[in-house]
Amino acid sequence: KILQQYDKLIEDSSYLGINFLKGDEMSVVFNETRSHKFVIKGMDISSANMGFDEDVWRNLKEIKLLPSKIDDFIGKLRKFANDLGTHFQIIQTRQNFTEALSDVLEIGADKLILADMNEASAEYLMLQTRQQLAINSLSLASQSASSILRLF
């Protein structure tokens, strides 16, 4: 009965259709062309796969071997947990890098847009100044021509 409950817990440990405790795999894609993948492999830790079946509890010889089987099982679980932790760190580092790169690119694009706006504003101000100077020059030229004509 204990083994059945254990196997039921393993069955219920899936998330988004992936159950690492049943040996499922998950691929994490690192680029937009989907050419670089990181595959995380699960481990089937069901009681039958780990060497614990109903027959183990019926035979005295098998019962005496249980402590070594349990130690072996614990060692496999620790290695699997270490591997999952390492995979998590790799994915977390890659995610942090991608977010930081995205932020840098966004800030750079914002600065380019701002620089273009500043340049356009400066050019517009320069054109307005030229236009005002031209208007003032024409005004002065027409005033001096009429002044000269008044002299005669």
Short mmCIF file of C-alpha atoms in Angstrom, two decimals:
data_model
loop_
_atom_site.label_atom_id
_atom_site.label_comp_id
_atom_site.label_asym_id
_atom_site.label_seq_id
_atom_site.Cartn_x
_atom_site.Cartn_y
_atom_site.Cartn_z
CA LYS A 1 0.00 0.00 0.00
CA ILE A 2 2.87 2.40 0.76
CA LEU A 3 4.39 1.82 -2.67
CA GLN A 4 1.03 2.54 -4.30
CA GLN A 5 0.77 5.84 -2.43
CA TYR A 6 4.35 6.68 -3.38
CA ASP A 7 3.66 5.98 -7.07
CA LYS A 8 0.45 8.05 -6.87
CA LEU A 9 2.46 11.01 -5.53
CA ILE A 10 4.85 10.69 -8.46
CA GLU A 11 1.91 10.61 -10.89
CA ASP A 12 0.54 13.81 -9.35
CA SER A 13 3.83 15.72 -9.53
CA SER A 14 3.53 16.98 -13.09
CA TYR A 15 3.44 20.66 -14.01
CA LEU A 16 2.24 21.91 -17.39
CA GLY A 17 2.26 18.34 -18.64
CA ILE A 18 5.89 17.67 -17.71
CA ASN A 19 6.77 15.26 -14.93
CA PHE A 20 10.50 15.10 -14.24
CA LEU A 21 9.92 12.34 -11.69
CA LYS A 22 8.58 10.06 -14.43
CA GLY A 23 11.52 10.68 -16.78
CA ASP A 24 9.95 13.38 -18.97
CA GLU A 25 12.16 15.87 -20.81
CA MET A 26 11.86 19.60 -21.31
CA SER A 27 13.60 21.65 -23.98
CA VAL A 28 14.46 25.27 -23.28
CA VAL A 29 15.13 27.29 -26.45
CA PHE A 30 17.78 30.00 -26.15
CA ASN A 31 17.47 31.85 -29.46
CA GLU A 32 14.83 33.01 -31.88
CA THR A 33 15.86 30.58 -34.64
CA ARG A 34 15.33 27.69 -32.20
CA SER A 35 18.75 26.28 -33.10
CA HIS A 36 20.17 26.34 -29.56
CA LYS A 37 18.27 24.16 -27.11
CA PHE A 38 18.97 23.07 -23.58
CA VAL A 39 17.36 19.74 -22.74
CA ILE A 40 16.52 18.88 -19.14
CA LYS A 41 15.99 15.19 -18.61
CA GLY A 42 13.91 13.79 -15.81
CA MET A 43 14.43 10.57 -13.93
CA ASP A 44 11.86 7.82 -13.47
CA ILE A 45 11.79 7.29 -9.72
CA SER A 46 8.76 5.02 -9.60
CA SER A 47 8.98 2.21 -7.10
CA ALA A 48 9.29 -0.44 -9.83
CA ASN A 49 12.10 1.45 -11.58
CA MET A 50 14.02 1.96 -8.33
CA GLY A 51 13.85 -1.73 -7.45
CA PHE A 52 11.09 -1.54 -4.86
CA ASP A 53 8.20 -3.80 -5.77
CA GLU A 54 5.76 -5.86 -3.73
CA ASP A 55 8.07 -8.88 -3.77
CA VAL A 56 10.72 -7.00 -1.79
CA TRP A 57 8.55 -7.08 1.33
CA ARG A 58 7.79 -10.80 1.19
CA ASN A 59 11.26 -12.29 1.15
CA LEU A 60 13.55 -12.06 4.22
CA LYS A 61 16.67 -11.97 2.02
CA GLU A 62 15.24 -8.98 0.08
CA ILE A 63 14.26 -7.24 3.32
CA LYS A 64 17.87 -7.47 4.53
CA LEU A 65 19.01 -5.81 1.28
CA LEU A 66 16.54 -2.93 1.70
CA PRO A 67 18.91 -0.57 3.61
CA SER A 68 21.49 -0.71 0.82
CA LYS A 69 18.76 -0.26 -1.82
CA ILE A 70 17.39 2.72 0.09
CA ASP A 71 20.88 4.26 0.38
CA ASP A 72 21.40 3.75 -3.35
CA PHE A 73 17.99 5.32 -4.02
CA ILE A 74 18.82 8.33 -1.82
CA GLY A 75 22.13 8.78 -3.66
CA LYS A 76 20.35 8.76 -7.02
CA LEU A 77 17.80 11.28 -5.76
CA ARG A 78 20.54 13.59 -4.48
CA LYS A 79 22.36 13.48 -7.82
CA PHE A 80 19.10 14.15 -9.65
CA ALA A 81 18.30 17.08 -7.34
CA ASN A 82 21.82 18.49 -7.92
CA ASP A 83 21.36 18.18 -11.68
CA LEU A 84 18.00 19.96 -11.52
CA GLY A 85 19.56 22.73 -9.42
CA THR A 86 22.37 23.14 -11.94
CA HIS A 87 19.92 23.25 -14.83
CA PHE A 88 17.86 25.83 -12.98
CA GLN A 89 20.93 28.01 -12.44
CA ILE A 90 21.86 27.80 -16.14
CA ILE A 91 18.36 28.81 -17.20
CA GLN A 92 18.20 31.58 -14.58
CA THR A 93 21.56 32.99 -15.68
CA ARG A 94 20.49 32.93 -19.31
CA GLN A 95 17.19 34.62 -18.45
CA ASN A 96 18.98 37.36 -16.48
CA PHE A 97 21.41 37.89 -19.37
CA THR A 98 18.59 38.09 -21.91
CA GLU A 99 16.63 40.56 -19.77
CA ALA A 100 19.73 42.73 -19.23
CA LEU A 101 20.55 42.66 -22.96
CA SER A 102 16.97 43.60 -23.81
CA ASP A 103 17.13 46.51 -21.36
CA VAL A 104 20.43 47.74 -22.84
CA LEU A 105 19.07 47.56 -26.38
CA GLU A 106 15.90 49.38 -25.37
CA ILE A 107 17.86 52.13 -23.61
CA GLY A 108 20.16 52.44 -26.64
CA ALA A 109 17.19 52.74 -28.99
CA ASP A 110 15.63 55.37 -26.73
CA LYS A 111 18.88 57.35 -26.75
CA LEU A 112 19.07 57.18 -30.54
CA ILE A 113 15.51 58.42 -30.85
CA LEU A 114 16.20 61.19 -28.35
CA ALA A 115 19.38 62.15 -30.22
CA ASP A 116 17.45 62.30 -33.49
CA MET A 117 14.81 64.48 -31.86
CA ASN A 118 17.47 66.84 -30.48
CA GLU A 119 19.12 67.06 -33.88
CA ALA A 120 15.80 67.70 -35.61
CA SER A 121 14.93 70.38 -33.05
CA ALA A 122 18.29 72.08 -33.56
CA GLU A 123 17.84 72.06 -37.33
CA TYR A 124 14.32 73.47 -37.01
CA LEU A 125 15.57 76.26 -34.74
CA MET A 126 18.38 77.02 -37.20
CA LEU A 127 15.90 77.26 -40.09
CA GLN A 128 13.62 79.54 -38.07
CA THR A 129 16.58 81.78 -37.22
CA ARG A 130 17.64 81.96 -40.89
CA GLN A 131 14.09 82.79 -41.91
CA GLN A 132 13.86 85.55 -39.30
CA LEU A 133 17.22 86.98 -40.38
CA ALA A 134 16.11 86.94 -44.01
CA ILE A 135 12.89 88.74 -43.13
CA ASN A 136 14.80 91.34 -41.12
CA SER A 137 17.32 91.81 -43.96
CA LEU A 138 14.55 92.34 -46.51
CA SER A 139 12.84 94.76 -44.16
CA LEU A 140 16.04 96.76 -43.68
CA ALA A 141 16.79 96.69 -47.41
CA SER A 142 13.34 97.97 -48.33
CA GLN A 143 13.56 100.71 -45.67
CA SER A 144 16.96 101.89 -46.91
CA ALA A 145 15.79 101.91 -50.54
CA SER A 146 12.82 104.07 -49.64
CA SER A 147 15.10 106.34 -47.58
CA ILE A 148 17.42 106.81 -50.52
CA LEU A 149 14.47 107.62 -52.83
CA ARG A 150 13.25 110.26 -50.38
CA LEU A 151 16.58 112.01 -50.67
CA PHE A 152 15.93 112.76 -54.32
#
